[in-house]
Coordinates of C-alpha atoms and ligand atoms in Angstrom, one line a residue:
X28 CA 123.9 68.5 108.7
X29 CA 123.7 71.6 110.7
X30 CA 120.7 73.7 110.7
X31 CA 121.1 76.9 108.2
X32 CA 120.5 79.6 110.8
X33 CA 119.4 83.7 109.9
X34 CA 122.4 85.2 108.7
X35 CA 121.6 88.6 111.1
X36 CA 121.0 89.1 114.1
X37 CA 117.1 91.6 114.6
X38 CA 118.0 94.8 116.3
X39 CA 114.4 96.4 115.6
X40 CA 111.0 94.8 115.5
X41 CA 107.5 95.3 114.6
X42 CA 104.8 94.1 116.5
X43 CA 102.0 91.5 114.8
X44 CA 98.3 91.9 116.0
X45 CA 96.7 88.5 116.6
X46 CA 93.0 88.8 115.3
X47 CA 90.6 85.7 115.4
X48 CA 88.7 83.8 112.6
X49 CA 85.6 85.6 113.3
X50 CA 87.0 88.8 113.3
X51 CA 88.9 88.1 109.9
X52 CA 85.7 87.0 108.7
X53 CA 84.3 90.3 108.7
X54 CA 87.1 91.7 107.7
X55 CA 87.4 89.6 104.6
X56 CA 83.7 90.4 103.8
X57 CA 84.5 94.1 104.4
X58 CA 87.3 93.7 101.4
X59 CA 85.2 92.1 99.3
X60 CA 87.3 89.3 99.2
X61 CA 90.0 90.5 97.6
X62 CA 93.4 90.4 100.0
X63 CA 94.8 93.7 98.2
X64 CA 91.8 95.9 100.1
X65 CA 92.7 94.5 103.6
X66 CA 94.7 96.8 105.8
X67 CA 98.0 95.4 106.8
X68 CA 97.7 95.8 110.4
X69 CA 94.9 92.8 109.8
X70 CA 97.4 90.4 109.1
X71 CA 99.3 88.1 111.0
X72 CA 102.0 87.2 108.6
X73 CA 102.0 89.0 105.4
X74 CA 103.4 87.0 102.1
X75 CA 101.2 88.7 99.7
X76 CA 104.7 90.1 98.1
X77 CA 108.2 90.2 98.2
X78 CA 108.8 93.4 96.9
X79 CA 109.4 96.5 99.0
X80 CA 109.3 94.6 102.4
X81 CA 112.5 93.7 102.5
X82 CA 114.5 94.2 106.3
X83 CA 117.0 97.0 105.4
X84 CA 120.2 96.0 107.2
X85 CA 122.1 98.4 110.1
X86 CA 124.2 99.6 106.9
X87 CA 121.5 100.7 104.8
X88 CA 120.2 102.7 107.5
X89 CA 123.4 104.4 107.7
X90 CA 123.0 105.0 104.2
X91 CA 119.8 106.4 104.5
X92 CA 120.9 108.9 106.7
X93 CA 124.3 109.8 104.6
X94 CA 122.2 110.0 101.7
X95 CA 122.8 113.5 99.4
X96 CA 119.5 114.9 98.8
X97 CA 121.0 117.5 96.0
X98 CA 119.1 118.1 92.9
X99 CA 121.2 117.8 90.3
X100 CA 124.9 115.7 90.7
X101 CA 123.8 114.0 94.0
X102 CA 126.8 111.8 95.7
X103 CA 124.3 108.7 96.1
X104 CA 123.3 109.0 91.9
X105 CA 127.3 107.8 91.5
X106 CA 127.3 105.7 94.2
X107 CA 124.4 103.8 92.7
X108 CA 125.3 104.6 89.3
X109 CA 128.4 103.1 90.0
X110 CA 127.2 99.7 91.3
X111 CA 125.0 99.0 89.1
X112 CA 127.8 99.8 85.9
X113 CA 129.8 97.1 87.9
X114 CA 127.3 94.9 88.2
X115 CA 125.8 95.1 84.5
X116 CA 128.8 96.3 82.5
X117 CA 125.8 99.2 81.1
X118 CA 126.7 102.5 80.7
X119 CA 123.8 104.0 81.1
X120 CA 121.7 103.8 84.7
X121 CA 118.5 105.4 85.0
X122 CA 116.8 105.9 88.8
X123 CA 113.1 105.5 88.6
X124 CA 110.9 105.2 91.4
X125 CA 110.3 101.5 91.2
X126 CA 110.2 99.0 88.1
X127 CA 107.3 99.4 86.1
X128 CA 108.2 103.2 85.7
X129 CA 112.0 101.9 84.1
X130 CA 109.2 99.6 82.2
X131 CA 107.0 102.9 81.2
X132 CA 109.5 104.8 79.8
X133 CA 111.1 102.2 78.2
X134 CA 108.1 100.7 76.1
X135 CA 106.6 104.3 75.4
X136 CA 109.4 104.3 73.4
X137 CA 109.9 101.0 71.8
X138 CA 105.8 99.4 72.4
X139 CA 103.3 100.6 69.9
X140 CA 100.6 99.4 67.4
X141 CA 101.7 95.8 65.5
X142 CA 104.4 95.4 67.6
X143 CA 105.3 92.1 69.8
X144 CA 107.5 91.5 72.7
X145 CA 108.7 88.2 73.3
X146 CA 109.5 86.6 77.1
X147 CA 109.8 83.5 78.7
X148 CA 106.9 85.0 80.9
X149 CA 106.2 88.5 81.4
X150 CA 105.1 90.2 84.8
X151 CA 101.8 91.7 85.0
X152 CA 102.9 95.3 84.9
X153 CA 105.5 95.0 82.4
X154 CA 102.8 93.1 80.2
X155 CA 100.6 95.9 80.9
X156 CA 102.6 98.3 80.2
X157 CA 103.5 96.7 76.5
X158 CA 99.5 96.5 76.0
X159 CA 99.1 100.4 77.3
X160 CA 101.9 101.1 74.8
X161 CA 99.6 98.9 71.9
X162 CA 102.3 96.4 71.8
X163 CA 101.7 92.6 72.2
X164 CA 103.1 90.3 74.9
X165 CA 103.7 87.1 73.8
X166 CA 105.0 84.3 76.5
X167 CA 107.0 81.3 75.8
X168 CA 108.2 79.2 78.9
X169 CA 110.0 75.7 77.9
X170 CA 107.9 72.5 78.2
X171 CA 109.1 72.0 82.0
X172 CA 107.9 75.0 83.3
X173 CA 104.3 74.5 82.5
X174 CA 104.4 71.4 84.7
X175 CA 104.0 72.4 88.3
X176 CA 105.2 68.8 89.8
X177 CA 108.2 68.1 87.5
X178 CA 111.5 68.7 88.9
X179 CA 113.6 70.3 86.8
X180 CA 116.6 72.6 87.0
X181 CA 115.6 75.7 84.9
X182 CA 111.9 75.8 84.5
X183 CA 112.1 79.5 84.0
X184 CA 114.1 79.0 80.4
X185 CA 112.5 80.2 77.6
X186 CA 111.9 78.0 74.8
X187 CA 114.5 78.0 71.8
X188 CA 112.5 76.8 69.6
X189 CA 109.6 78.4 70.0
X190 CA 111.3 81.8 69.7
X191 CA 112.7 80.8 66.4
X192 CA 109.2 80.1 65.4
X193 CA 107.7 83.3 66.7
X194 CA 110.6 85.3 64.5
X195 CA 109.3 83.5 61.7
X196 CA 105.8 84.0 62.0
X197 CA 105.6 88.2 63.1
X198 CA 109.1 88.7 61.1
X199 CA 111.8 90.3 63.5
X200 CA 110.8 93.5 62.3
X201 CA 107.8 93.7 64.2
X202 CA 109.4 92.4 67.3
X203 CA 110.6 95.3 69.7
X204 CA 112.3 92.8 72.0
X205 CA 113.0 89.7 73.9
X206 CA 112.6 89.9 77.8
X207 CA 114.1 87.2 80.0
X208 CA 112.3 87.6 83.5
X209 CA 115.0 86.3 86.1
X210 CA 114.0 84.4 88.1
X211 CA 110.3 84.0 86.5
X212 CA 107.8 85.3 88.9
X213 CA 104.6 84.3 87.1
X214 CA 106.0 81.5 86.3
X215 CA 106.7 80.0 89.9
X216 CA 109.8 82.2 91.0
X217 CA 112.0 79.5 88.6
X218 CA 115.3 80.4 87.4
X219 CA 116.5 81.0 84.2
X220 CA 120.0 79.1 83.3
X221 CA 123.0 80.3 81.9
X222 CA 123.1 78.4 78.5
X223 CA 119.2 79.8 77.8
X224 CA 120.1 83.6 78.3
X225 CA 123.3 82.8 75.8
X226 CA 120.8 80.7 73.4
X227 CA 118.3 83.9 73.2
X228 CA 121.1 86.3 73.0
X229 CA 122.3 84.1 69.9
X230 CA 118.9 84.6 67.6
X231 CA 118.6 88.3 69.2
X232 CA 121.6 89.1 67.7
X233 CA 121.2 86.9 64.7
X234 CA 117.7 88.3 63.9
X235 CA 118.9 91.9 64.8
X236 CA 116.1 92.0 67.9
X237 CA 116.6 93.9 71.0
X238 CA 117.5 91.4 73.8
X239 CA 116.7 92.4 77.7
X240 CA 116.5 91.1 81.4
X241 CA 113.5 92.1 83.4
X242 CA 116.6 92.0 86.7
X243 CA 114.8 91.9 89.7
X244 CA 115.5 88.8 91.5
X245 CA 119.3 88.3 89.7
X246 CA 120.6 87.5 92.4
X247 CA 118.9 84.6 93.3
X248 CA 118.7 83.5 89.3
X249 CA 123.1 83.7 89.9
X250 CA 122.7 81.5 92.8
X251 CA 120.6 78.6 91.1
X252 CA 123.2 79.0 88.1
X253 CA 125.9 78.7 90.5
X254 CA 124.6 75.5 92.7
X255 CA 122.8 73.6 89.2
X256 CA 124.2 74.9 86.2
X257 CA 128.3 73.5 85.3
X258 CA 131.1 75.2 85.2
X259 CA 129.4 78.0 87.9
X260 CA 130.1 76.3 91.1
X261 CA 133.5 78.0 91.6
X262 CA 132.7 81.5 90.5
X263 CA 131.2 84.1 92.3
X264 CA 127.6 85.8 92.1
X265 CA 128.9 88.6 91.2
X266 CA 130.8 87.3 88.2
X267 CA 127.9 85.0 87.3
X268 CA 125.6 88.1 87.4
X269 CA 128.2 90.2 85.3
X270 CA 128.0 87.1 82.7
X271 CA 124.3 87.1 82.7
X272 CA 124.1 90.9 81.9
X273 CA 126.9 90.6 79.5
X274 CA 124.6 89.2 77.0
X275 CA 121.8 91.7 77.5
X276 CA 121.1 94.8 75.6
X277 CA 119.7 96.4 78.5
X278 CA 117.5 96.2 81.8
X279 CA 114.7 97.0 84.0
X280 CA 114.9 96.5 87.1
X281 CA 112.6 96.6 90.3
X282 CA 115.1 97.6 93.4
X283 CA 112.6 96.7 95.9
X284 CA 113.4 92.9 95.4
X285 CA 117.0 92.1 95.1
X286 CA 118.3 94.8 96.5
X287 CA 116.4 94.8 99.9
X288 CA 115.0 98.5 99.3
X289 CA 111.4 99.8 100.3
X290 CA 111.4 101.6 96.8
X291 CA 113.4 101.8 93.9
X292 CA 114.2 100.9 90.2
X293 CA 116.4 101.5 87.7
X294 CA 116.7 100.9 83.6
X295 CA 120.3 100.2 82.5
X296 CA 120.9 100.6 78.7
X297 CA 124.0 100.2 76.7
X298 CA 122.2 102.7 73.9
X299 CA 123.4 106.0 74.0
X300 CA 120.6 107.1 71.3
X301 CA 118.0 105.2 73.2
X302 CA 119.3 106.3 76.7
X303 CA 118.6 110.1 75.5
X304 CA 115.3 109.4 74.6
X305 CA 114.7 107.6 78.2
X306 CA 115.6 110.3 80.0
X307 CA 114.1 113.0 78.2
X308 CA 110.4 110.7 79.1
X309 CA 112.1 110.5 82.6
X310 CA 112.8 114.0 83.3
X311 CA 109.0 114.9 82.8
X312 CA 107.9 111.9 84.5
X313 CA 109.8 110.9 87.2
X314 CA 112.8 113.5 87.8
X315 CA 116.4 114.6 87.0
X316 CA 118.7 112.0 85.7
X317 CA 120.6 111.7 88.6
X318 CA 117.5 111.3 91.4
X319 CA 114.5 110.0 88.8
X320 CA 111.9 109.2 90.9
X321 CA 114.4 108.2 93.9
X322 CA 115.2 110.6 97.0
X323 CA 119.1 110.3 97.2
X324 CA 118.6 108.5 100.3
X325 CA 117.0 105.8 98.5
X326 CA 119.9 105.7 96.0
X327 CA 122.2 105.3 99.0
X328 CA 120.2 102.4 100.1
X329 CA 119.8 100.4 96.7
X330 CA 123.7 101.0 96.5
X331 CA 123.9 99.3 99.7
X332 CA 121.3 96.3 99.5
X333 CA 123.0 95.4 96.0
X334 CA 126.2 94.5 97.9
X335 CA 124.1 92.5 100.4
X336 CA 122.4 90.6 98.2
X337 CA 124.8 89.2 96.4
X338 CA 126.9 87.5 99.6
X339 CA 126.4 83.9 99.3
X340 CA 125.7 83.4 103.3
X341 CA 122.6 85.1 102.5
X342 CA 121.6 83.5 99.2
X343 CA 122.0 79.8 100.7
X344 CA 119.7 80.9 103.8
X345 CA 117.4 82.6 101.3
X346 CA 117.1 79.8 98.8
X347 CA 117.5 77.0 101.8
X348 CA 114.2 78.7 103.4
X349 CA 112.0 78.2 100.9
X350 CA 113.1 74.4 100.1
X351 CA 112.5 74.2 103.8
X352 CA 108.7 75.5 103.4
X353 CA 108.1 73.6 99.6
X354 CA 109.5 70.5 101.2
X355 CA 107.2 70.5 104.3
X356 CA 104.5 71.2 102.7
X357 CA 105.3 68.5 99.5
X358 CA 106.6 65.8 102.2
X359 CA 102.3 66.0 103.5
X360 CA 100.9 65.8 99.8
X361 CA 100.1 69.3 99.7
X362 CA 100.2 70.1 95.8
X363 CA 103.2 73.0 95.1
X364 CA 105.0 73.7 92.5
X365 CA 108.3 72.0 92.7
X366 CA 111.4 72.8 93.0
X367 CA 110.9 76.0 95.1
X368 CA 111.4 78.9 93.5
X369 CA 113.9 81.8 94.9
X370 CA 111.6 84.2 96.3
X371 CA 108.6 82.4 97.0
X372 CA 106.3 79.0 97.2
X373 CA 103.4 78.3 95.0
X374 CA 100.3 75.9 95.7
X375 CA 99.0 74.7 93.0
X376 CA 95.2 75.8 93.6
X377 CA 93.6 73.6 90.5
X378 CA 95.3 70.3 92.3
X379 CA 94.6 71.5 96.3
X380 CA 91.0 72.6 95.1
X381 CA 89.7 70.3 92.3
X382 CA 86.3 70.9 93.1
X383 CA 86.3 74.6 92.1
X384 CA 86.2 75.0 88.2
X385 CA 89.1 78.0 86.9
X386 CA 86.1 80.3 86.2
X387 CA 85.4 80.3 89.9
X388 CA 89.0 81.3 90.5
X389 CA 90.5 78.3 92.8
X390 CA 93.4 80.4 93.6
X391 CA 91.2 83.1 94.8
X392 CA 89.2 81.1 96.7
X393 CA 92.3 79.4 98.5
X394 CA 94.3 83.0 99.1
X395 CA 91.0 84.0 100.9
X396 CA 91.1 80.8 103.0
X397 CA 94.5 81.1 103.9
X398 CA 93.5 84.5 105.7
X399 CA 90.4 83.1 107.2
X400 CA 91.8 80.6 108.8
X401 CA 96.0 81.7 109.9
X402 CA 95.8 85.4 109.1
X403 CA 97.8 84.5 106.3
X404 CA 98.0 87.2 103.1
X405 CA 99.5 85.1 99.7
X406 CA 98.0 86.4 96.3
X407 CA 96.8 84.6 93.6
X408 CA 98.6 83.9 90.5
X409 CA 96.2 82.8 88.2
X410 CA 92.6 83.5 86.2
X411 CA 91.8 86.0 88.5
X412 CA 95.5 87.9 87.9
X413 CA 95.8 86.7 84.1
X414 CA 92.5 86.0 83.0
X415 CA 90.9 88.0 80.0
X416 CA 87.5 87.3 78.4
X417 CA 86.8 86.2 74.8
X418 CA 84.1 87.8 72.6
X419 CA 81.4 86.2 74.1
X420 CA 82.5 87.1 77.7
X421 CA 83.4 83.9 78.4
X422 CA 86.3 83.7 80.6
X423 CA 89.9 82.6 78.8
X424 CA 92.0 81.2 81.6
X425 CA 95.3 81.8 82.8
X426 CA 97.6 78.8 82.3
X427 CA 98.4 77.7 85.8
X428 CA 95.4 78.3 89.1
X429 CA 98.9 79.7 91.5
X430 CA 98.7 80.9 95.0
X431 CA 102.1 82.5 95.8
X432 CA 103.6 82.6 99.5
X433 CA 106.1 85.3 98.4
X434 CA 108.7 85.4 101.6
X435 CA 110.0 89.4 101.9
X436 CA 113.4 89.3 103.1
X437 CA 115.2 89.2 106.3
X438 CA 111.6 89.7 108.1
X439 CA 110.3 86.6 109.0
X440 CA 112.0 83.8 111.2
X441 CA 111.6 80.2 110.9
X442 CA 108.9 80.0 113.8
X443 CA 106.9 82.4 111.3
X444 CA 107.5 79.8 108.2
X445 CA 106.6 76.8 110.8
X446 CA 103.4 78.5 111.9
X447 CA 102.5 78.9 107.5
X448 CA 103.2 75.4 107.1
X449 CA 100.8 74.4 109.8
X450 CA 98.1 76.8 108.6
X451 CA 98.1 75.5 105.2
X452 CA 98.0 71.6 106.2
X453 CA 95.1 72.7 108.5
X454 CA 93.3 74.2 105.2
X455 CA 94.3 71.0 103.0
X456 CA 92.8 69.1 105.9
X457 CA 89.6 70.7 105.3
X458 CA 89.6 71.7 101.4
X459 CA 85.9 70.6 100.5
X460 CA 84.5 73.6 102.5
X461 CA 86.0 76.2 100.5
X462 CA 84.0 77.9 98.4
X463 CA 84.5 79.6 94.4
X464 CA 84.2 83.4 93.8
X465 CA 82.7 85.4 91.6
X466 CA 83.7 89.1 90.2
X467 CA 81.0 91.9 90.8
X468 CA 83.2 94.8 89.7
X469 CA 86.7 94.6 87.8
X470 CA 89.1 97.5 86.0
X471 CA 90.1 96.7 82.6
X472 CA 93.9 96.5 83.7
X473 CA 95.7 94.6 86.3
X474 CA 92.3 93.9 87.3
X475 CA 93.6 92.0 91.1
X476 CA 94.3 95.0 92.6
X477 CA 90.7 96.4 93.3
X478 CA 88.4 93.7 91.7
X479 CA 85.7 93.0 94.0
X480 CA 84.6 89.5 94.3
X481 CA 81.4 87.7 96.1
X482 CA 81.6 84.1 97.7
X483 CA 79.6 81.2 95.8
X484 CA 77.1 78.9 97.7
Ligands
PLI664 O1 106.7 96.6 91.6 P1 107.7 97.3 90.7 O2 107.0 98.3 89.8 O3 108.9 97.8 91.4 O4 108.3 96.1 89.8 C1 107.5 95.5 88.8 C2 108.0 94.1 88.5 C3 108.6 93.9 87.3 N1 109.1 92.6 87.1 C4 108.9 91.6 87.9 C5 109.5 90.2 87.6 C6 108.3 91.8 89.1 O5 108.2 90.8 90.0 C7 107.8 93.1 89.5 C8 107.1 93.3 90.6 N2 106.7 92.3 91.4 C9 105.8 92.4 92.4 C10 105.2 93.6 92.9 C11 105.5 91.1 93.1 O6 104.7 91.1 94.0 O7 106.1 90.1 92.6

């Protein structure tokens, strides 16, 4: 087989600054060893996320600079209005600055007190902004995705039956929602298939519940229905997409992952009532309907990358890179969570670190040597992001220790993905020495992004 090469050629380029282990020491120490306090320009290859670092192609550019920067009635608002009503078959589009401000307005409205929203597995800030609201996130992944080694198909499917137990038990009243998050992020980057989003759409609609797609990576979740799921093999991504959406009530959607954009979201609704009430929230917190929280220049952009993202060159190259990275690092017993999910690679930090109890944060303590020793920046996905504390203050752990090599798009060549691959057998190779973590200092919510964190002896 021939090798699947870039499908671009690199016209502009940013430099990496090599730094050594003693320097990144200090460094690390200086950040309290939390990755989300180092400055980027101290690391070598930078996989903490996939969102916003995306490569914007030669066409996006030109967008940027054709972009309409009117007020109100701005060219790029249709433009992007207009592909994402292709896309989703919603009426209603709604710019806002990234996703978890389409998430804010949207659960200000339907969250509050004794109310529940149901997912396969929710993302921190969409979780976070259900508990801000007073609502109640409730997660419910299928049997296979709790199993990090088990190869399966669609281990980001929610379970069936445990929905129709959760209906029973709050009584659909009290559930504002369902949320499908394609592909699940927290829970490994798997996709979600076909015949699951038309099984939830079923009870939704049978219960009279409110049935949405947290979109942001649909375009891989299209590609893994079309190479897995039957029937889908033929069609397009586009088509498969539009069938996805089809069943949904409405979306969020972040724009800085599957749509290659620095920044951007949207909400698509199909409720007029409901959309009136969005952007009445939006027009005090974000913008005018037709710019939100988006320049028109971003608009222009997201219009753009939504096209690109969606050509199947790319999405086999995309998909085909991280089996390439999941493989390498499988095929030398490195635990990861198999298959490889669309967007990134996940180590399983309880297997590669036994040694390390959960309330010593395994995943933390592996992110941290991934950095010491390659430069490395992954983030944890695990007790330290997920973990909340019972009465006692004892720590209630998250289900899975994750470390997650999120790969941004279009930015890193396979040299790049070699050089991660040695790094991390180099770490496995030495495991014992790594050290847990403790927390010193913490915020009540979404607690990873400025916890600061000591190293055990
Ligand atoms: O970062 P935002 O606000 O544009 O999007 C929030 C968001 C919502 N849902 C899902 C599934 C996400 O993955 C997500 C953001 N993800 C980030 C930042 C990530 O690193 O995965």
């Amino acid at each position: 087989m021939q090798t699947i090469i870039e499908p671009f050629r690199i016209k502009s380029v940013e430099p990496i600054y090599f730094n050594t282990v003693e320097e990144r020491t200090a460094l690390l120490k200086e950040a309290h060893h939390n990755l989300f306090l180092l400055k980027a320009k101290d690391v070598l290859i930078d996989l903490l996320t996939d969102s916003g670092t995306s490569a914007m192609s030669s066409a996006q550019w030109a967008g940027i600079m054709k972009g309409d920067e009117s007020y109100a009635g701005s060219e790029s608002y249709f433009h992007f209005e207009e592909k994402i009503q292709t896309i989703t078959g919603m009426p209603y589009v709604i710019p806002t600055h990234q996703g978890r401000a389409a998430e804010k307005i949207l659960f200000s409205i339907l969250g509050g007190k004794n109310k529940y929203v149901l997912s396969n597995t929710l993302f921190d800030t969409t979780r976070a902004n259900i508990e801000y609201s007073g609502a109640q996130g409730i997660d419910l992944l299928c049997d296979e995705g709790k199993d990090t080694s088990l190869v399966a198909n669609f281990k980001g499917n929610l379970n069936i039956q445990a929905l129709q137990e959760q209906i029973n038990v709050l009584g659909s009243e009290n559930i504002t929602m369902v949320v499908l998050t394609v592909t699940n992020n927290s829970g490994g980057g798997q996709p979600v298939s076909m015949a699951n989003i038309r099984a939830v759409r079923a009870i939704c609609k049978a219960h009279n519940i409110l049935f949405y797609l947290d979109a942001c990576r649909f375009a891989e979740n299209a590609y893994f229905i079309k190479t897995r799921e039957d029937g889908y093999a033929d069609k397009s991504i586009l088509t498969i997409a539009q069938e996805m959406f089809s069943y949904a009530d409405g979306c969020t959607m972040s724009a800085k992952k599957d749509a290659f954009a620095n920044m951007g979201g949207f909400l698509a609704l199909r409720d007029e009532a409901l959309t009136k009430q969005c952007r009445n929230l939006l027009v005090i917190t974000e913008g005018f309907p037709t710019y939100g929280g988006l320049a028109g220049r971003d608009l222009e952009a997201i219009a753009i990358g939504l096209d690109e993202i969606m050509e199947e060159s790319y999405l086999h190259y995309r998909i085909r890179s991280m089996e390439y990275l999941c493989n390498k690092l499988h095929d030398a017993d490195v635990p990861v969570m198999r298959p490889a999910g669309g967007h990134a690679v996940y180590l399983d930090a309880k297997k590669f670190l036994p040694h390390i109890p959960v309330h010593e944060y395994p995943g933390q303590a592996l992110a941290c040597a991934l950095y010491l020793h390659g430069g490395i920046r992954s983030v944890e996905i695990g007790s330290f992001m997920f973990g909340k504390y019972n009465v006692f203050g004892n720590l209630i752990p998250a289900t899975h220790e994750l470390v997650r090599l999120a790969i941004p798009r279009r930015v890193y060549t396979q040299s790049h993905i070699d050089y991660v691959a040695e790094v991390i057998l180099e770490v496995f190779q030495q495991k014992e020495k790594i050290k847990g973590l403790q927390i010193i200092e913490e915020a009540e919510l979404l607690r990873h992004f400025t916890a600061k964190l000591i190293q055990l002896n």
